[in-house]
Amino acid sequence: MVDTLRLHYAPDNASLCIRLALEACAIPYTTALVDRRASEQKTTAYRALNPNGLIPTLETQDGPIFETGAILLWLSQRTDGAALMPKGPNGAALSWLFWLSNSLHPALRMIFYAETFGSDVNDLRLKTQVRITSLLDILEATAADQPEWLSTTSAHGCYLCPMLRWLALYPDTNPDWYDLSRWPHLHDLAQAMDISPHGVASAAAEGLGPTPFSAPVRPNPPEGSAI
């Protein structure tokens, strides 16, 4: 158990979603770098915290928590981070948080790590790009109604904006397929996150540049590596 939340992170990894949420709610936390170049996420010590060997893990008073969506939900329920989710019963907010976790995020992983899902990497990436485009079309249509759960300080915004960033950067074999301006409401959200206090703080901590979500460049982190 820990007295202060400890975020096990690597620069420009899914831990960025958690850092944004912690910063947005001004929740005290410390960080522990997971050195991906040394594959520290696969070590016995790290797997004792996260048996999947993935990033992030958040050490809490309730024990270690893994899975990005689960950590965001825990933060919204167990700390002063109530602003991360609308107060009271809100089926839409829960549905869309799980949609980000179960639909959009896995699709990104199929592009980034296509070689682990099949032998025809190019075909898989092309088909997944089509799927991601359709998913973003769905989210754009929903964002047009300005739902209260989609903002720069919501769990959803903290989860989504890093994914919008990664789609523009990784992998760099076919960068022209993705243009965030195709989805203007999502683009506006990314621009707002760029200049939000928690967006600026998170970008500085991980070396993400001045427009990390709307017009990203490769990271130059002060410690560790995004790879």
Coordinates of N, CA and C in Angstrom, one line a residue:
M1 N 0.8 -1.2 0.0 CA 0.0 0.0 0.0 C 0.9 1.3 0.0
V2 N 0.4 2.3 -0.5 CA 1.1 3.6 -0.6 C 0.3 4.7 0.0
D3 N 0.9 5.7 0.6 CA 0.2 6.8 1.1 C -0.2 7.8 0.0
T4 N 0.7 8.0 -1.0 CA 0.5 8.9 -2.1 C 0.4 8.0 -3.4
L5 N -0.5 8.3 -4.3 CA -0.6 7.6 -5.5 C 0.7 7.6 -6.3
R6 N 1.1 6.5 -6.8 CA 2.3 6.4 -7.6 C 1.9 5.8 -9.0
L7 N 2.2 6.6 -10.0 CA 1.9 6.3 -11.4 C 3.2 5.7 -12.0
H8 N 3.1 4.4 -12.4 CA 4.1 3.8 -13.2 C 3.9 4.1 -14.6
Y9 N 4.8 4.8 -15.2 CA 4.6 5.4 -16.6 C 5.8 5.2 -17.5
A10 N 5.5 5.3 -18.8 CA 6.5 5.6 -19.8 C 6.1 6.7 -20.6
P11 N 7.0 7.6 -21.1 CA 6.5 8.8 -21.9 C 5.7 8.4 -23.1
D12 N 4.6 9.1 -23.3 CA 3.8 9.0 -24.5 C 3.2 7.6 -24.6
N13 N 2.9 7.0 -23.4 CA 2.2 5.7 -23.4 C 0.9 5.9 -22.8
A14 N 0.1 4.9 -22.6 CA -1.3 5.0 -22.1 C -1.3 5.7 -20.7
S15 N -0.1 5.6 -20.0 CA 0.0 6.3 -18.7 C -0.3 7.8 -18.9
L16 N -0.1 8.4 -20.1 CA -0.4 9.8 -20.3 C -1.8 10.1 -20.0
C17 N -2.7 9.2 -20.3 CA -4.2 9.4 -20.0 C -4.4 9.6 -18.5
I18 N -3.7 8.8 -17.7 CA -3.8 8.9 -16.2 C -3.1 10.2 -15.7
R19 N -2.0 10.5 -16.3 CA -1.3 11.8 -15.8 C -2.2 13.0 -16.1
L20 N -2.9 13.0 -17.2 CA -3.8 14.1 -17.5 C -4.9 14.2 -16.5
A21 N -5.5 13.1 -16.1 CA -6.6 13.0 -15.2 C -6.1 13.5 -13.8
L22 N -4.9 13.0 -13.4 CA -4.4 13.4 -12.1 C -4.1 14.9 -12.0
E23 N -3.5 15.4 -13.1 CA -3.2 16.8 -13.2 C -4.5 17.7 -13.2
A24 N -5.5 17.2 -14.0 CA -6.8 17.9 -14.1 C -7.5 18.1 -12.8
C25 N -7.3 17.1 -11.9 CA -8.0 17.1 -10.6 C -7.1 17.6 -9.5
A26 N -5.9 17.9 -9.8 CA -4.9 18.4 -8.8 C -4.7 17.3 -7.7
I27 N -4.7 16.0 -8.1 CA -4.5 15.0 -7.1 C -3.0 14.7 -7.0
P28 N -2.5 14.8 -5.7 CA -1.1 14.5 -5.5 C -0.7 13.1 -5.9
Y29 N 0.5 13.0 -6.6 CA 1.0 11.7 -7.0 C 2.5 11.8 -7.3
T30 N 3.1 10.7 -7.3 CA 4.5 10.6 -7.7 C 4.5 9.6 -8.9
T31 N 5.7 9.6 -9.6 CA 5.8 8.8 -10.8 C 7.0 7.8 -10.6
A32 N 6.9 6.7 -11.3 CA 8.0 5.7 -11.3 C 8.2 5.4 -12.8
L33 N 9.3 5.7 -13.4 CA 9.6 5.4 -14.8 C 9.7 3.9 -15.0
V34 N 9.0 3.5 -16.0 CA 9.1 2.1 -16.5 C 9.9 2.2 -17.8
D35 N 11.1 1.7 -17.8 CA 12.1 1.9 -18.9 C 11.7 0.8 -20.0
R36 N 11.1 1.3 -21.0 CA 10.7 0.3 -22.1 C 11.8 -0.2 -22.9
R37 N 12.9 0.6 -23.0 CA 14.1 0.2 -23.7 C 14.7 -1.1 -23.1
A38 N 14.6 -1.1 -21.8 CA 15.1 -2.3 -21.0 C 14.0 -3.3 -20.7
S39 N 12.8 -3.1 -21.3 CA 11.6 -4.0 -21.1 C 11.3 -4.2 -19.7
E40 N 11.4 -3.1 -18.9 CA 11.1 -3.2 -17.5 C 9.6 -3.6 -17.2
Q41 N 8.8 -3.4 -18.2 CA 7.4 -3.7 -18.0 C 7.2 -5.3 -18.0
K42 N 8.2 -6.0 -18.4 CA 8.1 -7.5 -18.5 C 8.8 -8.1 -17.3
T43 N 9.4 -7.4 -16.4 CA 10.2 -7.9 -15.3 C 9.2 -8.5 -14.3
T44 N 9.8 -9.4 -13.5 CA 9.0 -10.0 -12.4 C 8.5 -9.0 -11.4
A45 N 9.3 -8.0 -11.1 CA 8.9 -7.0 -10.1 C 7.7 -6.2 -10.6
Y46 N 7.8 -5.8 -11.9 CA 6.6 -5.0 -12.4 C 5.4 -5.9 -12.6
R47 N 5.6 -7.1 -13.0 CA 4.4 -8.0 -13.2 C 3.8 -8.3 -11.9
A48 N 4.5 -8.1 -10.8 CA 3.8 -8.3 -9.5 C 2.8 -7.2 -9.3
L49 N 2.9 -6.1 -9.9 CA 2.0 -5.0 -9.8 C 0.9 -5.1 -11.0
N50 N 1.4 -5.5 -12.1 CA 0.5 -5.6 -13.3 C 0.9 -6.9 -14.1
P51 N 0.1 -8.0 -13.8 CA 0.5 -9.3 -14.4 C 0.5 -9.3 -15.9
N52 N -0.1 -8.3 -16.6 CA -0.1 -8.2 -18.0 C 1.2 -7.7 -18.6
G53 N 2.0 -7.0 -17.7 CA 3.2 -6.4 -18.2 C 3.0 -5.3 -19.1
L54 N 1.9 -4.5 -18.9 CA 1.5 -3.3 -19.7 C 1.6 -2.1 -18.8
I55 N 1.6 -1.0 -19.5 CA 1.6 0.4 -18.9 C 0.3 1.1 -19.2
P56 N -0.4 1.7 -18.2 CA 0.1 2.1 -16.8 C -0.3 1.1 -15.7
T57 N 0.3 1.4 -14.6 CA -0.2 0.9 -13.3 C -0.2 2.0 -12.3
L58 N -1.3 2.1 -11.5 CA -1.4 3.1 -10.5 C -1.4 2.4 -9.1
E59 N -0.4 2.7 -8.3 CA -0.4 2.1 -7.0 C -1.2 3.1 -6.1
T60 N -2.1 2.5 -5.3 CA -3.1 3.2 -4.6 C -3.2 2.6 -3.2
Q61 N -4.0 3.3 -2.3 CA -4.3 2.8 -1.0 C -5.1 1.5 -1.1
D62 N -5.7 1.2 -2.2 CA -6.5 0.0 -2.4 C -5.7 -1.1 -3.1
G63 N -4.4 -0.8 -3.3 CA -3.5 -1.8 -4.0 C -3.3 -1.3 -5.4
P64 N -2.5 -2.0 -6.2 CA -2.2 -1.6 -7.6 C -3.4 -1.8 -8.5
I65 N -3.6 -0.8 -9.4 CA -4.7 -0.9 -10.4 C -4.1 -0.8 -11.7
F66 N -4.6 -1.6 -12.6 CA -4.1 -1.6 -14.0 C -5.3 -1.5 -14.9
E67 N -5.1 -1.3 -16.2 CA -6.1 -1.0 -17.3 C -6.5 0.5 -17.2
T68 N -6.3 1.2 -18.3 CA -6.5 2.6 -18.3 C -7.9 3.0 -17.9
G69 N -8.9 2.4 -18.5 CA -10.3 2.7 -18.1 C -10.6 2.5 -16.7
A70 N -10.1 1.4 -16.1 CA -10.4 1.0 -14.7 C -9.7 2.1 -13.8
I71 N -8.5 2.5 -14.1 CA -7.9 3.5 -13.3 C -8.7 4.8 -13.3
L72 N -9.1 5.2 -14.5 CA -9.9 6.5 -14.6 C -11.2 6.4 -13.8
L73 N -11.8 5.2 -13.9 CA -13.1 5.1 -13.1 C -12.8 5.1 -11.6
W74 N -11.7 4.4 -11.2 CA -11.4 4.4 -9.8 C -11.1 5.9 -9.3
L75 N -10.3 6.6 -10.1 CA -10.0 8.0 -9.7 C -11.3 8.8 -9.6
S76 N -12.3 8.6 -10.5 CA -13.5 9.4 -10.4 C -14.4 9.0 -9.2
Q77 N -14.2 7.8 -8.7 CA -15.0 7.3 -7.6 C -14.4 7.4 -6.2
R78 N -13.1 7.3 -6.2 CA -12.4 7.1 -4.9 C -11.6 8.3 -4.4
T79 N -11.5 9.3 -5.2 CA -10.6 10.5 -4.8 C -11.4 11.8 -5.0
D80 N -10.8 12.9 -4.9 CA -11.4 14.1 -5.2 C -11.6 14.4 -6.7
G81 N -11.4 13.4 -7.5 CA -11.5 13.5 -8.9 C -12.9 13.3 -9.4
A82 N -13.9 13.7 -8.6 CA -15.3 13.5 -9.1 C -15.6 14.2 -10.4
A83 N -14.9 15.3 -10.7 CA -15.1 16.0 -11.9 C -14.8 15.2 -13.1
L84 N -14.1 14.1 -13.0 CA -13.8 13.2 -14.1 C -15.1 12.6 -14.7
M85 N -16.1 12.4 -14.0 CA -17.3 11.8 -14.4 C -18.5 12.6 -13.9
P86 N -19.6 12.7 -14.7 CA -20.8 13.4 -14.2 C -21.3 12.8 -12.9
K87 N -21.8 13.7 -12.0 CA -22.3 13.2 -10.7 C -23.6 12.5 -10.9
G88 N -23.8 11.5 -10.1 CA -25.1 10.8 -10.1 C -25.0 9.7 -11.2
P89 N -26.1 8.9 -11.3 CA -26.2 7.9 -12.4 C -26.1 8.5 -13.7
N90 N -25.2 8.0 -14.5 CA -25.1 8.5 -15.9 C -24.6 7.4 -16.8
G91 N -25.6 6.7 -17.3 CA -25.3 5.5 -18.2 C -24.5 5.8 -19.4
A92 N -24.8 7.0 -20.0 CA -24.1 7.4 -21.2 C -22.6 7.6 -20.9
A93 N -22.3 8.2 -19.8 CA -20.9 8.4 -19.4 C -20.1 7.1 -19.3
L94 N -20.8 6.2 -18.6 CA -20.2 4.9 -18.4 C -20.0 4.1 -19.7
S95 N -21.1 4.2 -20.5 CA -21.0 3.5 -21.8 C -19.9 4.0 -22.7
W96 N -19.7 5.3 -22.7 CA -18.7 5.8 -23.6 C -17.3 5.6 -23.0
L97 N -17.1 5.6 -21.7 CA -15.8 5.3 -21.1 C -15.4 3.9 -21.5
F98 N -16.4 2.9 -21.4 CA -16.1 1.5 -21.8 C -15.9 1.4 -23.3
W99 N -16.6 2.2 -24.1 CA -16.4 2.3 -25.5 C -15.0 2.6 -25.9
L100 N -14.5 3.7 -25.2 CA -13.1 4.1 -25.4 C -12.1 2.9 -25.1
S101 N -12.4 2.2 -24.0 CA -11.5 1.1 -23.5 C -11.7 -0.1 -24.4
N102 N -12.9 -0.4 -24.8 CA -13.2 -1.7 -25.4 C -13.2 -1.7 -26.9
S103 N -13.5 -0.5 -27.5 CA -13.6 -0.4 -29.0 C -12.4 0.4 -29.6
L104 N -12.3 1.6 -29.2 CA -11.3 2.5 -29.8 C -9.8 2.1 -29.4
H105 N -9.6 1.9 -28.2 CA -8.2 1.7 -27.7 C -7.7 0.3 -28.3
P106 N -8.4 -0.8 -28.3 CA -7.9 -2.0 -28.9 C -7.7 -1.9 -30.4
A107 N -8.5 -1.1 -31.1 CA -8.2 -0.8 -32.5 C -6.9 -0.2 -32.7
L108 N -6.5 0.8 -31.9 CA -5.2 1.4 -32.0 C -4.1 0.4 -31.8
R109 N -4.3 -0.5 -30.8 CA -3.2 -1.5 -30.6 C -3.1 -2.4 -31.8
M110 N -4.1 -2.6 -32.6 CA -4.0 -3.5 -33.8 C -3.2 -2.8 -34.9
I111 N -3.2 -1.5 -34.9 CA -2.4 -0.7 -35.8 C -0.9 -0.7 -35.3
F112 N -0.8 -0.3 -34.1 CA 0.6 -0.1 -33.6 C 1.4 -1.4 -33.5
Y113 N 0.7 -2.5 -33.1 CA 1.3 -3.8 -32.9 C 0.7 -4.9 -33.8
A114 N 0.6 -4.5 -35.1 CA -0.1 -5.4 -36.1 C 0.6 -6.7 -36.2
E115 N 1.9 -6.8 -36.0 CA 2.6 -8.0 -36.2 C 2.2 -9.1 -35.2
T116 N 1.7 -8.6 -34.1 CA 1.3 -9.6 -33.0 C -0.1 -10.2 -33.2
F117 N -0.8 -9.6 -34.2 CA -2.2 -10.1 -34.5 C -2.4 -10.9 -35.8
G118 N -1.3 -11.0 -36.6 CA -1.4 -11.8 -37.8 C -0.2 -11.6 -38.7
S119 N -0.1 -12.4 -39.7 CA 1.1 -12.3 -40.6 C 1.0 -11.3 -41.7
D120 N -0.3 -10.9 -42.1 CA -0.4 -9.9 -43.2 C -0.6 -8.6 -42.5
V121 N 0.5 -8.0 -42.1 CA 0.5 -6.7 -41.3 C -0.1 -5.6 -42.1
N122 N 0.2 -5.4 -43.4 CA -0.3 -4.3 -44.2 C -1.8 -4.4 -44.3
D123 N -2.3 -5.6 -44.6 CA -3.8 -5.8 -44.8 C -4.5 -5.5 -43.5
L124 N -4.0 -6.0 -42.4 CA -4.6 -5.7 -41.1 C -4.6 -4.3 -40.7
R125 N -3.5 -3.6 -41.0 CA -3.5 -2.1 -40.7 C -4.5 -1.4 -41.6
L126 N -4.6 -1.7 -42.8 CA -5.5 -1.0 -43.7 C -7.0 -1.2 -43.3
K127 N -7.3 -2.5 -42.9 CA -8.7 -2.7 -42.4 C -8.9 -2.1 -41.1
T128 N -7.9 -2.0 -40.3 CA -8.1 -1.4 -39.0 C -8.3 0.2 -39.1
Q129 N -7.5 0.7 -40.1 CA -7.7 2.2 -40.3 C -9.1 2.5 -40.7
V130 N -9.7 1.6 -41.5 CA -11.1 1.8 -41.9 C -12.0 1.8 -40.7
R131 N -11.8 0.8 -39.8 CA -12.6 0.6 -38.6 C -12.4 1.9 -37.7
I132 N -11.2 2.3 -37.5 CA -11.0 3.5 -36.6 C -11.7 4.7 -37.2
T133 N -11.6 4.9 -38.5 CA -12.3 6.0 -39.1 C -13.8 6.0 -38.8
S134 N -14.4 4.8 -38.9 CA -15.8 4.7 -38.6 C -16.1 4.9 -37.1
L135 N -15.2 4.5 -36.3 CA -15.4 4.8 -34.8 C -15.3 6.3 -34.5
L136 N -14.3 6.9 -35.1 CA -14.2 8.4 -34.9 C -15.4 9.1 -35.5
D137 N -16.0 8.6 -36.6 CA -17.2 9.2 -37.2 C -18.3 9.1 -36.2
I138 N -18.4 8.0 -35.5 CA -19.5 7.8 -34.5 C -19.3 8.8 -33.3
L139 N -18.0 8.9 -32.9 CA -17.7 9.8 -31.7 C -17.9 11.2 -32.1
E140 N -17.5 11.6 -33.3 CA -17.7 13.0 -33.8 C -19.2 13.4 -33.8
A141 N -20.1 12.5 -34.3 CA -21.5 12.7 -34.3 C -22.0 12.9 -32.9
T142 N -21.5 12.2 -31.9 CA -21.9 12.3 -30.6 C -21.4 13.6 -30.0
A143 N -20.1 13.9 -30.3 CA -19.5 15.1 -29.7 C -20.2 16.4 -30.2
A144 N -20.9 16.3 -31.3 CA -21.6 17.5 -31.9 C -22.6 18.0 -30.9
D145 N -23.2 17.1 -30.1 CA -24.2 17.4 -29.2 C -23.7 17.9 -27.8
Q146 N -22.3 18.1 -27.8 CA -21.6 18.6 -26.6 C -22.1 17.9 -25.3
P147 N -21.9 16.6 -25.2 CA -22.3 15.9 -24.0 C -21.4 16.3 -22.8
E148 N -22.0 16.4 -21.6 CA -21.2 16.8 -20.5 C -20.0 16.0 -20.1
W149 N -20.1 14.7 -20.6 CA -19.0 13.8 -20.2 C -17.8 13.9 -21.1
L150 N -17.9 14.7 -22.2 CA -16.7 14.8 -23.1 C -16.2 16.3 -23.0
S151 N -15.1 16.4 -22.2 CA -14.5 17.7 -22.0 C -13.0 17.5 -21.7
T152 N -12.3 18.6 -21.7 CA -10.8 18.4 -21.4 C -10.6 17.9 -20.0
T153 N -11.5 18.1 -19.0 CA -11.3 17.6 -17.7 C -12.1 16.3 -17.4
S154 N -12.7 15.7 -18.3 CA -13.4 14.5 -18.1 C -12.5 13.3 -18.3
A155 N -12.9 12.2 -17.7 CA -12.1 11.0 -17.9 C -12.1 10.6 -19.4
H156 N -13.1 10.9 -20.1 CA -13.2 10.6 -21.5 C -12.2 11.5 -22.3
G157 N -12.2 12.8 -22.0 CA -11.2 13.6 -22.7 C -9.8 13.3 -22.4
C158 N -9.5 12.9 -21.2 CA -8.2 12.5 -20.8 C -7.8 11.2 -21.5
Y159 N -8.7 10.4 -21.7 CA -8.5 9.1 -22.4 C -8.3 9.3 -23.9
L160 N -9.2 10.1 -24.5 CA -9.3 10.2 -25.9 C -8.2 11.0 -26.5
C161 N -7.8 12.2 -25.9 CA -6.8 13.1 -26.5 C -5.5 12.4 -26.8
P162 N -4.9 11.6 -25.9 CA -3.7 10.9 -26.2 C -3.9 10.0 -27.4
M163 N -5.0 9.3 -27.5 CA -5.2 8.4 -28.6 C -5.3 9.2 -30.0
L164 N -5.9 10.4 -29.9 CA -5.9 11.2 -31.1 C -4.4 11.6 -31.5
R165 N -3.6 11.8 -30.5 CA -2.2 12.1 -30.7 C -1.5 10.9 -31.4
W166 N -1.7 9.8 -30.8 CA -0.9 8.6 -31.3 C -1.3 8.2 -32.7
L167 N -2.6 8.4 -33.1 CA -3.0 8.1 -34.4 C -2.2 8.9 -35.5
A168 N -1.8 10.1 -35.1 CA -1.1 11.0 -36.0 C 0.4 10.6 -36.1
L169 N 0.9 9.8 -35.1 CA 2.3 9.6 -35.1 C 2.8 8.2 -35.3
Y170 N 1.9 7.2 -34.9 CA 2.4 5.8 -34.9 C 1.4 4.9 -35.7
P171 N 2.0 4.0 -36.4 CA 3.3 4.0 -36.9 C 3.5 5.0 -38.0
D172 N 4.7 5.2 -38.5 CA 4.9 6.3 -39.5 C 5.0 5.7 -40.9
T173 N 4.5 4.5 -41.1 CA 4.6 3.9 -42.4 C 3.5 4.4 -43.4
N174 N 2.4 4.9 -42.9 CA 1.4 5.5 -43.8 C 0.6 6.6 -43.0
P175 N 1.3 7.7 -42.8 CA 0.8 8.8 -42.0 C -0.4 9.5 -42.6
D176 N -0.5 9.4 -43.9 CA -1.5 10.3 -44.6 C -3.0 9.8 -44.4
W177 N -3.2 8.7 -43.9 CA -4.6 8.2 -43.8 C -5.3 8.9 -42.7
Y178 N -4.6 9.6 -41.8 CA -5.3 10.2 -40.6 C -5.1 11.7 -40.6
D179 N -6.2 12.4 -40.6 CA -6.2 13.9 -40.5 C -7.3 14.3 -39.5
L180 N -6.9 14.8 -38.4 CA -7.8 15.1 -37.3 C -8.8 16.1 -37.7
S181 N -8.5 17.0 -38.6 CA -9.4 18.0 -39.0 C -10.7 17.5 -39.7
R182 N -10.6 16.2 -40.1 CA -11.8 15.6 -40.6 C -13.0 15.5 -39.6
W183 N -12.6 15.5 -38.3 CA -13.5 15.4 -37.2 C -13.4 16.7 -36.4
P184 N -14.1 17.8 -36.8 CA -13.9 19.1 -36.2 C -14.1 19.2 -34.7
H185 N -15.1 18.5 -34.2 CA -15.4 18.6 -32.8 C -14.3 17.9 -32.0
L186 N -13.8 16.8 -32.5 CA -12.7 16.1 -31.8 C -11.4 17.0 -31.9
H187 N -11.3 17.6 -33.1 CA -10.1 18.5 -33.3 C -10.2 19.7 -32.3
D188 N -11.4 20.3 -32.1 CA -11.5 21.3 -31.1 C -11.2 20.9 -29.7
L189 N -11.6 19.7 -29.4 CA -11.3 19.1 -28.0 C -9.8 19.0 -27.9
A190 N -9.1 18.5 -28.9 CA -7.6 18.3 -28.8 C -6.9 19.7 -28.7
Q191 N -7.4 20.7 -29.4 CA -6.8 22.0 -29.3 C -7.0 22.6 -27.9
A192 N -8.2 22.3 -27.3 CA -8.5 22.8 -26.0 C -7.6 22.1 -25.0
M193 N -7.4 20.8 -25.2 CA -6.5 20.1 -24.3 C -5.0 20.6 -24.4
D194 N -4.6 21.0 -25.6 CA -3.3 21.5 -25.8 C -3.0 22.7 -24.8
I195 N -4.0 23.6 -24.6 CA -3.7 24.8 -23.8 C -4.3 24.7 -22.4
S196 N -4.9 23.6 -22.0 CA -5.4 23.4 -20.7 C -4.2 23.3 -19.7
P197 N -4.4 23.8 -18.5 CA -3.2 23.7 -17.5 C -2.7 22.3 -17.4
H198 N -3.6 21.3 -17.3 CA -3.1 19.9 -17.1 C -2.5 19.3 -18.4
G199 N -3.0 19.8 -19.5 CA -2.4 19.4 -20.8 C -1.0 20.0 -20.9
V200 N -0.8 21.2 -20.6 CA 0.5 21.9 -20.6 C 1.5 21.2 -19.7
A201 N 1.0 20.9 -18.4 CA 1.9 20.3 -17.4 C 2.3 18.9 -17.9
S202 N 1.3 18.1 -18.4 CA 1.6 16.8 -18.8 C 2.6 16.7 -20.0
A203 N 2.4 17.7 -21.0 CA 3.2 17.7 -22.1 C 4.7 18.1 -21.7
A204 N 4.8 19.0 -20.7 CA 6.1 19.4 -20.3 C 6.8 18.2 -19.6
A205 N 6.0 17.5 -18.8 CA 6.6 16.3 -18.0 C 7.1 15.2 -19.0
E206 N 6.5 15.1 -20.1 CA 6.8 14.0 -21.0 C 7.5 14.4 -22.3
G207 N 7.7 15.7 -22.5 CA 8.4 16.2 -23.7 C 7.6 16.1 -24.9
L208 N 6.4 16.5 -24.9 CA 5.5 16.3 -26.0 C 5.3 17.5 -27.0
G209 N 5.9 18.6 -26.7 CA 5.8 19.8 -27.6 C 4.6 20.7 -27.3
P210 N 4.5 21.8 -28.0 CA 3.5 22.8 -27.7 C 2.0 22.5 -28.1
T211 N 1.9 21.6 -29.1 CA 0.5 21.2 -29.6 C 0.4 19.7 -29.5
P212 N 0.5 19.1 -28.4 CA 0.7 17.7 -28.3 C -0.5 16.8 -28.8
F213 N -1.7 17.4 -28.8 CA -2.8 16.6 -29.1 C -3.4 16.9 -30.5
S214 N -3.4 18.2 -30.9 CA -4.0 18.6 -32.1 C -3.0 18.6 -33.3
A215 N -1.7 18.8 -33.0 CA -0.7 18.8 -34.1 C 0.6 18.2 -33.5
P216 N 0.6 16.9 -33.2 CA 1.7 16.4 -32.4 C 3.0 16.2 -33.2
V217 N 4.1 16.2 -32.5 CA 5.4 15.8 -33.0 C 5.9 14.7 -32.1
R218 N 6.9 14.0 -32.6 CA 7.5 12.9 -31.8 C 8.0 13.5 -30.4
P219 N 7.9 12.7 -29.4 CA 8.3 13.2 -28.1 C 9.8 13.3 -27.9
N220 N 10.1 14.2 -27.0 CA 11.5 14.3 -26.6 C 11.5 14.3 -25.0
P221 N 11.3 13.2 -24.4 CA 11.0 13.1 -23.0 C 12.3 13.4 -22.2
P222 N 12.1 14.1 -21.0 CA 13.3 14.4 -20.1 C 13.9 13.1 -19.5
E223 N 13.1 12.0 -19.4 CA 13.6 10.8 -18.9 C 12.9 9.6 -19.7
G224 N 13.6 8.5 -19.8 CA 12.9 7.4 -20.4 C 12.7 7.5 -21.9
S225 N 11.9 6.6 -22.5 CA 11.7 6.5 -23.9 C 10.3 6.1 -24.2
A226 N 9.7 6.6 -25.2 CA 8.3 6.2 -25.6 C 8.3 4.9 -26.3
I227 N 9.5 4.4 -26.7 CA 9.6 3.1 -27.5 C 9.7 1.9 -26.6

